[in-house]
Protein backbone atom coordinates (compact mmCIF):
# COMPACT_ATOMS: atom_id res chain seq x y z
CA UNK A 1 32.93 52.41 0.79
CA UNK A 2 35.83 53.45 3.05
CA UNK A 3 37.71 55.72 0.66
CA UNK A 4 35.56 58.87 0.82
CA UNK A 5 35.18 58.64 4.59
CA UNK A 6 38.89 58.08 5.15
CA UNK A 7 39.84 60.96 2.87
CA UNK A 8 37.52 63.27 4.80
CA UNK A 9 39.03 62.17 8.11
CA UNK A 10 42.59 62.62 6.85
CA UNK A 11 41.77 66.10 5.55
CA UNK A 12 40.57 66.97 9.08
CA UNK A 13 43.77 65.58 10.56
CA UNK A 14 45.85 67.70 8.19
CA UNK A 15 43.77 70.79 8.96
CA UNK A 16 44.34 70.38 12.71
CA UNK A 17 48.08 69.99 12.21
CA UNK A 18 48.32 66.52 13.74
CA UNK A 19 50.09 65.24 10.62
CA UNK A 20 53.09 67.46 11.38
CA UNK A 21 53.79 65.16 14.35
CA UNK A 22 53.23 61.80 12.63
CA UNK A 23 53.00 60.23 9.21
CA UNK A 24 49.58 59.05 8.08
CA UNK A 25 49.20 55.91 5.98
CA UNK A 26 46.07 55.86 3.82
CA UNK A 27 44.07 52.64 3.90
CA UNK A 28 40.76 51.48 2.56
CA UNK A 29 39.27 51.39 -0.91
CA UNK A 30 42.51 51.22 -2.88
CA UNK A 31 41.57 49.20 -5.94
CA UNK A 32 43.15 51.39 -8.63
CA UNK A 33 46.03 53.81 -9.00
CA UNK A 34 43.74 56.81 -8.78
CA UNK A 35 42.53 55.62 -5.37
CA UNK A 36 46.10 55.49 -4.08
CA UNK A 37 46.82 58.91 -5.56
CA UNK A 38 43.78 60.32 -3.70
CA UNK A 39 45.43 59.41 -0.41
CA UNK A 40 48.70 61.07 -1.42
CA UNK A 41 46.79 64.15 -2.59
CA UNK A 42 45.33 64.71 0.88
CA UNK A 43 48.70 64.39 2.58
CA UNK A 44 49.34 60.74 3.35
CA UNK A 45 52.94 59.59 3.59
CA UNK A 46 52.06 56.16 2.23
CA UNK A 47 49.24 53.90 1.13
CA UNK A 48 48.37 50.42 2.36
CA UNK A 49 46.60 47.85 0.17
CA UNK A 50 45.13 44.72 1.72
CA UNK A 51 41.80 43.79 0.17
CA UNK A 52 42.75 44.68 -3.40
CA UNK A 53 45.44 42.00 -3.65
CA UNK A 54 43.15 39.48 -1.97
CA UNK A 55 40.29 40.16 -4.39
CA UNK A 56 42.43 40.56 -7.48
CA UNK A 57 45.05 38.47 -9.21
CA UNK A 58 48.73 38.16 -8.34
CA UNK A 59 49.54 41.18 -10.51
CA UNK A 60 47.45 43.61 -8.43
CA UNK A 61 50.31 46.02 -7.76
CA UNK A 62 51.50 45.87 -11.35
CA UNK A 63 47.99 46.75 -12.55
CA UNK A 64 47.72 49.46 -9.87
CA UNK A 65 50.82 51.21 -11.22
CA UNK A 66 50.33 50.54 -14.91
CA UNK A 67 46.74 51.74 -14.75
CA UNK A 68 47.61 55.23 -13.55
CA UNK A 69 50.09 57.48 -15.32
CA UNK A 70 49.44 60.16 -12.69
CA UNK A 71 50.38 57.80 -9.86
CA UNK A 72 53.57 56.82 -11.70
CA UNK A 73 54.45 60.48 -12.20
CA UNK A 74 53.79 61.29 -8.55
CA UNK A 75 55.94 58.41 -7.32
CA UNK A 76 58.74 59.27 -9.75
CA UNK A 77 58.81 62.88 -8.46
CA UNK A 78 58.73 61.70 -4.86
CA UNK A 79 61.61 59.25 -5.30
CA UNK A 80 63.99 61.72 -6.92
């Protein structure tokens, strides 16, 4: 429920230029790699996951990464 609303808000923040003065961490609705990538796509510096690990199994983050080739590619480019 939060993901579309948060993405819209972050896009507004980017448009106003506020993100040039602070990093934004995306949060809410991250249950798959594509959800995390959506936050990076709108300009977030990072992504926070709280509910996903609580609702999933102990391998939540492993599944998050393994389930999204695009997220893996993005993170590989960002870390080099």
